[in-house]
mmCIF file of C-alpha atoms in Angstrom:
data_model
loop_
_atom_site.group_PDB
_atom_site.id
_atom_site.type_symbol
_atom_site.label_atom_id
_atom_site.label_comp_id
_atom_site.label_asym_id
_atom_site.label_seq_id
_atom_site.Cartn_x
_atom_site.Cartn_y
_atom_site.Cartn_z
ATOM 1 C CA ASP A 1 87.535 -42.418 2.628
ATOM 2 C CA GLU A 2 84.249 -41.456 4.414
ATOM 3 C CA ASP A 3 84.799 -43.736 7.406
ATOM 4 C CA GLY A 4 88.284 -42.363 7.789
ATOM 5 C CA ALA A 5 87.037 -38.744 7.711
ATOM 6 C CA CYS A 6 84.417 -39.491 10.382
ATOM 7 C CA GLY A 7 87.031 -41.172 12.488
ATOM 8 C CA GLU A 8 89.378 -38.209 12.228
ATOM 9 C CA ALA A 9 86.556 -35.800 13.168
ATOM 10 C CA LYS A 10 85.629 -37.934 16.128
ATOM 11 C CA GLY A 11 89.242 -38.254 17.115
ATOM 12 C CA TRP A 12 89.662 -34.501 16.851
ATOM 13 C CA PHE A 13 86.859 -33.875 19.296
ATOM 14 C CA GLU A 14 88.137 -36.544 21.684
ATOM 15 C CA ASN A 15 91.584 -35.010 21.642
ATOM 16 C CA LEU A 16 90.129 -31.744 23.000
ATOM 17 C CA SER A 17 90.257 -31.012 26.643
ATOM 18 C CA LEU A 18 87.060 -31.125 28.693
ATOM 19 C CA GLU A 19 86.746 -27.343 28.675
ATOM 20 C CA GLU A 20 87.342 -27.184 24.902
ATOM 21 C CA GLN A 21 84.720 -29.902 24.307
ATOM 22 C CA GLN A 22 82.160 -27.968 26.357
ATOM 23 C CA ALA A 23 82.960 -24.779 24.426
ATOM 24 C CA GLU A 24 82.620 -26.649 21.108
ATOM 25 C CA LEU A 25 79.305 -28.174 22.143
ATOM 26 C CA SER A 26 78.036 -24.707 23.139
ATOM 27 C CA ARG A 27 79.069 -23.288 19.756
ATOM 28 C CA GLN A 28 77.408 -26.237 17.956
ATOM 29 C CA ALA A 29 74.174 -25.659 19.918
ATOM 30 C CA GLN A 30 74.225 -21.982 18.873
ATOM 31 C CA ARG A 31 74.801 -22.979 15.223
ATOM 32 C CA ASP A 32 71.902 -25.453 15.379
ATOM 33 C CA LYS A 33 69.683 -22.839 16.968
ATOM 34 C CA ALA A 34 70.601 -20.260 14.318
ATOM 35 C CA GLY A 35 69.871 -22.834 11.587
ATOM 36 C CA GLU A 36 66.455 -23.615 13.046
ATOM 37 C CA ALA A 37 65.700 -19.893 13.287
ATOM 38 C CA GLU A 38 66.692 -19.416 9.646
ATOM 39 C CA GLN A 39 64.522 -22.324 8.544
ATOM 40 C CA LYS A 40 61.595 -20.930 10.522
ATOM 41 C CA LYS A 41 62.130 -17.508 8.997
ATOM 42 C CA GLN A 42 62.178 -18.946 5.491
ATOM 43 C CA ALA A 43 59.019 -20.984 6.211
ATOM 44 C CA GLU A 44 57.239 -17.882 7.524
ATOM 45 C CA ALA A 45 58.340 -15.887 4.479
ATOM 46 C CA MET A 46 57.036 -18.622 2.175
ATOM 47 C CA ALA A 47 53.722 -18.769 4.064
ATOM 48 C CA CYS A 48 53.438 -14.970 3.862
ATOM 49 C CA ARG A 49 54.065 -15.060 0.103
ATOM 50 C CA GLU A 50 51.436 -17.790 -0.283
ATOM 51 C CA GLU A 51 48.921 -15.781 1.793
ATOM 52 C CA ASP A 52 49.642 -12.701 -0.269
ATOM 53 C CA ARG A 53 49.109 -14.686 -3.475
ATOM 54 C CA LYS A 54 45.743 -15.988 -2.255
ATOM 55 C CA TRP A 55 44.682 -12.489 -1.127
ATOM 56 C CA ARG A 56 45.583 -11.024 -4.519
ATOM 57 C CA GLU A 57 43.628 -13.753 -6.325
ATOM 58 C CA LYS A 58 40.635 -13.077 -4.085
ATOM 59 C CA GLU A 59 40.904 -9.340 -4.740
ATOM 60 C CA ASP A 60 41.101 -9.981 -8.480
ATOM 61 C CA ARG A 61 37.995 -12.184 -8.356
ATOM 62 C CA GLU A 62 36.113 -9.583 -6.296
ATOM 63 C CA SER A 63 37.154 -6.804 -8.662
ATOM 64 C CA ALA A 64 36.033 -8.874 -11.647
ATOM 65 C CA ARG A 65 32.692 -9.605 -9.954
ATOM 66 C CA LYS A 66 32.116 -5.939 -9.129
ATOM 67 C CA ALA A 67 33.064 -4.941 -12.657
ATOM 68 C CA THR A 68 30.538 -7.443 -14.056
ATOM 69 C CA GLU A 69 27.786 -6.225 -11.720
ATOM 70 C CA GLU A 70 28.568 -2.588 -12.483
ATOM 71 C CA LYS A 71 28.478 -3.305 -16.199
ATOM 72 C CA LYS A 72 25.140 -5.096 -15.817
ATOM 73 C CA TYR A 73 23.697 -2.262 -13.692
ATOM 74 C CA THR A 74 24.993 0.318 -16.161
ATOM 75 C CA GLU A 75 23.222 -1.471 -18.987
ATOM 76 C CA GLN A 76 20.005 -1.639 -16.939
ATOM 77 C CA ILE A 77 20.133 2.131 -16.398
ATOM 78 C CA ARG A 78 20.757 2.681 -20.101
ATOM 79 C CA GLN A 79 17.867 0.446 -21.135
ATOM 80 C CA ARG A 80 15.529 2.143 -18.674
ATOM 81 C CA ALA A 81 16.627 5.529 -19.993
ATOM 82 C CA PHE A 82 15.920 4.469 -23.578
ATOM 83 C CA GLN A 83 12.462 3.232 -22.566
ATOM 84 C CA GLU A 84 11.718 6.565 -20.897
ATOM 85 C CA GLY A 85 12.592 8.731 -23.871
ATOM 86 C CA VAL A 86 16.347 9.297 -23.463
ATOM 87 C CA LEU A 87 18.367 9.251 -26.696
ATOM 88 C CA GLU A 88 22.040 8.350 -27.056
ATOM 89 C CA SER A 89 23.996 10.929 -29.025
ATOM 90 C CA LYS A 90 26.762 10.365 -31.563
ATOM 91 C CA ASP A 91 30.069 12.156 -31.925
ATOM 92 C CA GLY A 92 29.897 14.299 -35.021
ATOM 93 C CA GLY A 93 33.682 14.548 -35.332
ATOM 94 C CA ASP A 94 33.558 18.305 -34.768
ATOM 95 C CA ASP A 95 33.697 18.170 -30.939
ATOM 96 C CA CYS A 96 29.881 18.219 -30.882
ATOM 97 C CA TRP A 97 27.220 15.622 -30.110
ATOM 98 C CA TYR A 98 24.103 14.936 -32.185
ATOM 99 C CA VAL A 99 20.885 12.949 -31.588
ATOM 100 C CA GLU A 100 18.404 11.777 -34.205
ATOM 101 C CA ILE A 101 15.078 13.037 -32.857
ATOM 102 C CA GLU A 102 13.258 11.831 -35.969
ATOM 103 C CA GLU A 103 14.330 9.824 -38.989
ATOM 104 C CA GLY A 104 16.744 12.033 -40.841
ATOM 105 C CA THR A 105 16.405 14.905 -38.343
ATOM 106 C CA TRP A 106 19.402 15.521 -36.074
ATOM 107 C CA LYS A 107 19.743 17.861 -33.119
ATOM 108 C CA LYS A 108 22.960 19.250 -31.678
ATOM 109 C CA VAL A 109 23.290 18.542 -27.927
ATOM 110 C CA LEU A 110 25.907 19.074 -25.252
ATOM 111 C CA ASP A 111 26.636 15.537 -24.042
ATOM 112 C CA THR A 112 26.371 11.800 -24.673
ATOM 113 C CA TYR A 113 22.645 11.523 -23.791
ATOM 114 C CA TRP A 114 19.622 13.749 -24.344
ATOM 115 C CA CYS A 115 16.147 13.459 -22.744
ATOM 116 C CA ARG A 116 13.470 14.290 -25.298
ATOM 117 C CA HIS A 117 10.829 14.910 -22.602
ATOM 118 C CA CYS A 118 12.909 17.237 -20.424
ATOM 119 C CA GLU A 119 15.079 18.560 -23.290
ATOM 120 C CA ALA A 120 18.147 18.036 -21.099
ATOM 121 C CA SER A 121 21.672 17.011 -22.097
ATOM 122 C CA LEU A 122 23.078 14.313 -19.818
ATOM 123 C CA ASN A 123 26.147 12.170 -19.232
ATOM 124 C CA TYR A 124 26.129 8.754 -17.612
ATOM 125 C CA SER A 125 27.158 10.065 -14.165
ATOM 126 C CA VAL A 126 23.849 11.958 -13.853
ATOM 127 C CA LEU A 127 21.656 9.623 -15.924
ATOM 128 C CA GLU A 128 20.188 7.626 -13.018
ATOM 129 C CA SER A 129 19.539 10.692 -10.843
ATOM 130 C CA HIS A 130 17.752 12.335 -13.777
ATOM 131 C CA LEU A 131 15.479 9.310 -14.279
ATOM 132 C CA THR A 132 14.455 9.321 -10.608
ATOM 133 C CA GLY A 133 14.220 13.101 -10.361
ATOM 134 C CA GLU A 134 10.942 14.967 -9.955
ATOM 135 C CA ARG A 135 11.335 16.841 -13.213
ATOM 136 C CA HIS A 136 11.613 13.680 -15.310
ATOM 137 C CA GLN A 137 8.938 11.820 -13.327
ATOM 138 C CA ARG A 138 6.401 14.480 -14.267
ATOM 139 C CA CYS A 139 6.955 14.125 -17.979
ATOM 140 C CA ASP A 140 8.513 10.767 -18.853
ATOM 141 C CA GLY A 141 5.731 9.973 -21.325
ATOM 142 C CA VAL A 142 5.077 6.613 -19.644
ATOM 143 C CA HIS A 143 4.003 7.147 -16.038
ATOM 144 C CA GLU A 144 1.014 9.337 -16.866
ATOM 145 C CA TYR A 145 -0.546 6.488 -18.836
ATOM 146 C CA THR A 146 -0.215 3.818 -16.157
ATOM 147 C CA LYS A 147 -3.206 2.385 -14.314
ATOM 148 C CA ASP A 148 -1.813 3.460 -10.946
ATOM 149 C CA HIS A 149 -1.377 7.062 -12.094
ATOM 150 C CA ASN A 150 -4.904 7.235 -13.535
ATOM 151 C CA ARG A 151 -6.354 5.865 -10.314
ATOM 152 C CA LYS A 152 -4.480 8.436 -8.218
ATOM 153 C CA VAL A 153 -5.575 11.248 -10.537
ATOM 154 C CA GLU A 154 -9.187 10.127 -10.225
ATOM 155 C CA PHE A 155 -9.063 10.178 -6.442
ATOM 156 C CA TYR A 156 -7.107 13.451 -6.416
ATOM 157 C CA LEU A 157 -9.769 15.158 -8.530
ATOM 158 C CA TRP A 158 -12.441 13.687 -6.290
ATOM 159 C CA ASP A 159 -10.605 14.900 -3.186
ATOM 160 C CA LEU A 160 -10.603 18.491 -4.483
ATOM 161 C CA THR A 161 -14.368 18.617 -4.073
ATOM 162 C CA ALA A 162 -14.717 15.837 -1.506
ATOM 163 C CA ALA A 163 -16.715 17.930 0.927
ATOM 164 C CA GLU A 164 -19.348 18.629 -1.732
ATOM 165 C CA GLN A 165 -19.571 15.116 -3.143
ATOM 166 C CA VAL A 166 -22.256 12.557 -2.399
ATOM 167 C CA TYR A 167 -20.852 9.219 -1.309
ATOM 168 C CA PRO A 168 -22.988 6.317 -2.548
ATOM 169 C CA GLU A 169 -24.224 3.859 0.024
ATOM 170 C CA PRO A 170 -22.148 0.651 -0.248
ATOM 171 C CA PRO A 171 -24.193 -2.461 -1.110
ATOM 172 C CA GLN A 172 -22.486 -4.280 1.775
ATOM 173 C CA LEU A 173 -24.824 -3.664 4.700
ATOM 174 C CA TRP A 174 -21.917 -3.332 7.136
ATOM 175 C CA LEU A 175 -19.832 -0.836 5.137
ATOM 176 C CA ALA A 176 -20.160 2.955 5.111
ATOM 177 C CA TRP A 177 -18.275 6.034 3.994
ATOM 178 C CA VAL A 178 -17.158 7.820 7.163
ATOM 179 C CA GLU A 179 -15.315 11.102 7.755
ATOM 180 C CA LYS A 180 -11.884 10.953 9.397
ATOM 181 C CA ALA A 181 -10.164 14.316 9.831
ATOM 182 C CA SER A 182 -6.711 12.810 10.346
ATOM 183 C CA PHE A 183 -6.989 11.015 6.987
ATOM 184 C CA GLY A 184 -7.746 14.160 5.009
ATOM 185 C CA GLN A 185 -10.721 15.605 3.142
ATOM 186 C CA GLY A 186 -13.771 13.511 2.333
ATOM 187 C CA ARG A 187 -14.929 10.151 3.632
ATOM 188 C CA PHE A 188 -13.253 6.796 3.937
ATOM 189 C CA LEU A 189 -14.579 3.255 3.784
ATOM 190 C CA LYS A 190 -15.201 1.618 7.153
ATOM 191 C CA CYS A 191 -16.604 -1.703 8.347
ATOM 192 C CA LEU A 192 -19.193 -0.801 10.988
ATOM 193 C CA MET A 193 -19.507 -4.408 12.105
ATOM 194 C CA CYS A 194 -15.773 -4.723 12.911
ATOM 195 C CA ASP A 195 -15.252 -1.001 13.669
ATOM 196 C CA THR A 196 -12.244 -1.088 11.324
ATOM 197 C CA TRP A 197 -11.114 1.061 8.396
ATOM 198 C CA VAL A 198 -10.923 -0.770 5.079
ATOM 199 C CA GLN A 199 -7.335 -0.805 3.812
ATOM 200 C CA ASP A 200 -7.503 -3.195 0.857
ATOM 201 C CA TRP A 201 -9.995 -1.479 -1.465
ATOM 202 C CA ASP A 202 -8.875 1.069 -4.038
ATOM 203 C CA GLY A 203 -11.437 0.437 -6.753
ATOM 204 C CA GLY A 204 -13.349 3.697 -6.359
ATOM 205 C CA LEU A 205 -16.645 4.521 -4.684
ATOM 206 C CA ASN A 206 -18.573 1.625 -6.169
ATOM 207 C CA THR A 207 -17.817 -1.334 -3.878
ATOM 208 C CA GLU A 208 -20.054 -3.946 -5.522
ATOM 209 C CA ALA A 209 -16.993 -6.011 -6.470
ATOM 210 C CA TYR A 210 -15.336 -5.785 -3.046
ATOM 211 C CA CYS A 211 -14.856 -9.251 -1.487
ATOM 212 C CA GLY A 212 -11.683 -8.462 0.464
ATOM 213 C CA ASN A 213 -10.917 -8.305 4.180
ATOM 214 C CA HIS A 214 -14.248 -6.677 5.085
ATOM 215 C CA GLY A 215 -16.272 -7.264 1.925
ATOM 216 C CA PHE A 216 -18.814 -9.863 0.866
ATOM 217 C CA ALA A 217 -18.236 -13.387 2.152
ATOM 218 C CA SER A 218 -15.166 -14.902 0.482
ATOM 219 C CA GLY A 219 -11.928 -16.669 1.221
ATOM 220 C CA SER A 220 -10.239 -13.261 1.426
ATOM 221 C CA ASN A 221 -12.208 -12.149 4.512
ATOM 222 C CA GLN A 222 -10.383 -11.537 7.768
ATOM 223 C CA LYS A 223 -11.099 -14.258 10.310
ATOM 224 C CA ASP A 224 -12.877 -11.933 12.732
ATOM 225 C CA HIS A 225 -14.938 -10.400 9.921
ATOM 226 C CA ALA A 226 -15.886 -13.818 8.551
ATOM 227 C CA ARG A 227 -16.972 -14.946 12.016
ATOM 228 C CA LYS A 228 -19.131 -11.859 12.520
ATOM 229 C CA LEU A 229 -20.538 -12.103 9.007
ATOM 230 C CA ALA A 230 -21.663 -15.665 9.695
ATOM 231 C CA ASN A 231 -23.574 -14.279 12.694
ATOM 232 C CA TYR A 232 -24.657 -11.041 11.054
ATOM 233 C CA SER A 233 -28.071 -11.075 12.732
ATOM 234 C CA THR A 234 -26.304 -10.421 16.053
ATOM 235 C CA TYR A 235 -24.865 -7.142 14.736
ATOM 236 C CA SER A 236 -27.508 -6.136 12.190
ATOM 237 C CA VAL A 237 -29.525 -3.815 14.449
ATOM 238 C CA SER A 238 -26.619 -1.675 15.615
ATOM 239 C CA VAL A 239 -25.019 -1.696 12.153
ATOM 240 C CA LYS A 240 -28.227 -0.575 10.424
ATOM 241 C CA ARG A 241 -28.746 2.182 12.999
ATOM 242 C CA GLU A 242 -25.183 3.498 12.529
ATOM 243 C CA LYS A 243 -25.313 3.233 8.745
ATOM 244 C CA ALA A 244 -28.614 5.134 8.620
ATOM 245 C CA LYS A 245 -26.855 8.087 10.268
ATOM 246 C CA LEU A 246 -24.050 8.051 7.706
ATOM 247 C CA HIS A 247 -26.214 7.271 4.683
ATOM 248 C CA PRO A 248 -29.741 8.601 5.335
ATOM 249 C CA PRO A 249 -32.508 6.886 3.360
ATOM 250 C CA SER A 250 -33.054 10.123 1.383
ATOM 251 C CA GLN A 251 -29.732 9.499 -0.320
ATOM 252 C CA GLY A 252 -30.977 6.231 -1.738
ATOM 253 C CA ALA A 253 -32.605 7.988 -4.680
ATOM 254 C CA ARG A 254 -29.297 9.536 -5.732
ATOM 255 C CA GLN A 255 -27.499 7.961 -8.591
ATOM 256 C CA THR A 256 -24.573 5.698 -7.756
ATOM 257 C CA PRO A 257 -21.444 6.624 -9.715
ATOM 258 C CA ALA A 258 -20.275 4.206 -12.374
ATOM 259 C CA PRO A 259 -17.245 2.029 -11.607
ATOM 260 C CA PRO A 260 -13.846 3.591 -12.367
ATOM 261 C CA THR A 261 -12.937 3.672 -16.041
ATOM 262 C CA TYR A 262 -9.909 1.471 -15.511
ATOM 263 C CA ALA A 263 -11.981 -1.459 -14.206
ATOM 264 C CA THR A 264 -12.719 -4.287 -16.614
ATOM 265 C CA ALA A 265 -16.347 -4.170 -17.726
ATOM 266 C CA PRO A 266 -18.445 -7.350 -17.344
ATOM 267 C CA PRO A 267 -18.955 -9.260 -20.565
ATOM 268 C CA PRO A 268 -22.319 -8.688 -22.266
ATOM 269 C CA VAL A 269 -23.691 -12.124 -21.326
ATOM 270 C CA PRO A 270 -27.441 -12.096 -20.597
ATOM 271 C CA LEU A 271 -28.349 -13.517 -17.196
ATOM 272 C CA PRO A 272 -31.628 -15.216 -16.263
ATOM 273 C CA PRO A 273 -33.990 -13.337 -13.909
ATOM 274 C CA LEU A 274 -32.916 -13.549 -10.280
ATOM 275 C CA PRO A 275 -35.185 -14.241 -7.305
ATOM 276 C CA ASP A 276 -36.243 -11.238 -5.219
ATOM 277 C CA GLY A 277 -33.450 -9.743 -3.106
ATOM 278 C CA TRP A 278 -30.604 -11.221 -5.163
ATOM 279 C CA ARG A 279 -28.149 -9.203 -7.253
ATOM 280 C CA SER A 280 -25.346 -10.253 -9.609
ATOM 281 C CA VAL A 281 -21.881 -8.668 -9.479
ATOM 282 C CA TRP A 282 -18.957 -9.224 -11.849
ATOM 283 C CA SER A 283 -15.729 -10.417 -10.171
ATOM 284 C CA HIS A 284 -12.666 -8.997 -11.929
ATOM 285 C CA ASP A 285 -10.354 -11.394 -10.072
ATOM 286 C CA HIS A 286 -12.274 -14.552 -11.043
ATOM 287 C CA ASN A 287 -13.668 -13.290 -14.369
ATOM 288 C CA LYS A 288 -17.226 -14.380 -13.653
ATOM 289 C CA HIS A 289 -20.395 -13.275 -11.813
ATOM 290 C CA TYR A 290 -21.169 -13.935 -8.191
ATOM 291 C CA TYR A 291 -24.488 -13.359 -6.436
ATOM 292 C CA TYR A 292 -25.353 -11.772 -3.113
ATOM 293 C CA HIS A 293 -28.456 -11.138 -1.042
ATOM 294 C CA ALA A 294 -28.098 -7.710 0.569
ATOM 295 C CA GLU A 295 -30.629 -8.215 3.376
ATOM 296 C CA ARG A 296 -29.146 -11.519 4.520
ATOM 297 C CA GLY A 297 -25.477 -10.792 3.702
ATOM 298 C CA SER A 298 -25.256 -14.032 1.698
ATOM 299 C CA THR A 299 -22.764 -14.429 -1.158
ATOM 300 C CA GLN A 300 -22.348 -17.362 -3.567
ATOM 301 C CA TRP A 301 -20.980 -18.243 -6.990
ATOM 302 C CA GLU A 302 -23.898 -20.469 -7.999
ATOM 303 C CA LEU A 303 -26.977 -18.967 -9.627
ATOM 304 C CA PRO A 304 -29.609 -18.745 -6.847
ATOM 305 C CA GLU A 305 -32.636 -20.956 -7.345
ATOM 306 C CA VAL A 306 -36.090 -20.913 -5.799
ATOM 307 C CA THR A 307 -35.174 -23.757 -3.443
ATOM 308 C CA GLN A 308 -32.202 -21.738 -2.128
ATOM 309 C CA VAL A 309 -34.380 -18.696 -1.570
ATOM 310 C CA ALA A 310 -36.874 -20.783 0.374
ATOM 311 C CA ALA A 311 -34.149 -22.318 2.521
ATOM 312 C CA LEU A 312 -32.671 -18.914 3.391
ATOM 313 C CA ALA A 313 -36.100 -17.522 4.206
ATOM 314 C CA LEU A 314 -36.903 -20.434 6.493
ATOM 315 C CA ALA A 315 -33.572 -19.963 8.237
ATOM 316 C CA ASP A 316 -34.676 -16.391 9.000
ATOM 317 C CA GLY A 317 -38.044 -17.549 10.270
ATOM 318 C CA GLU A 318 -40.060 -16.331 7.275
ATOM 319 C CA ALA A 319 -43.037 -18.142 5.780
ATOM 320 C CA VAL A 320 -42.525 -19.153 2.166
ATOM 321 C CA GLU A 321 -45.160 -20.282 -0.294
ATOM 322 C CA CYS A 322 -44.011 -23.177 -2.494
#
């Protein structure tokens, strides 16, 4: 039985001499050590296989994600191409490609896509580079009708004869058109009160609607400009003197150009007569009129009344008859 087998094994070891017991114990220690090493090796191999499995799953997920993104991006390029006049051809079964340029009218082309504006055969590998290329940009049938393109064309045509043009005097008392050789031909809008070039106005030469960083008083004014505008009388003498050099009084009789054609025209709503010195201007951003007094640099949304005119005049030290 089991107890008898254990007893025989124990008796066998006890029957060994001291030297034989020490040799047997040494061999047993080596066997135990080899077993532990084998177990460790198997555990490391299992951990390595598990790590490899996780890495492969991660790689598969990443590949699937990239494939999805690439497919999405490919479709975006295709849709953009279709919007910009590129046609997708069809295999005619005779090793040739055909596109339907009009209903019932087919054209033989050399590849899977054809640009009607550039008359170029394309495949997908060159489709994106063609859309962003200079040749296509000049004739995509869309860009030349955009507001931004029309504005740039207007200023380009103006720049061709900039030296011969007459720049209208801005209604803002502190603004003027000033030459700057490093900027190019012509003149550029500058705030004489802040001694700063205007960077946020691209609405043409007529600045009546400008209420930006250096325009009429508004929430869009720069802090320094707003502070100086509130104390305009402190700067008015030097500003008027400088502006008179840039826009001599003789130019006042010249006709001010109309606003750019792309600007939204004010609605034909009749306005009541305004007190002397006040003018109304249509705000395209707020879709309503605002009113300003050029001599005082005052701007407001409310229709000026006689009481307001009297108050402003008294603030300037003028006598007003009521």
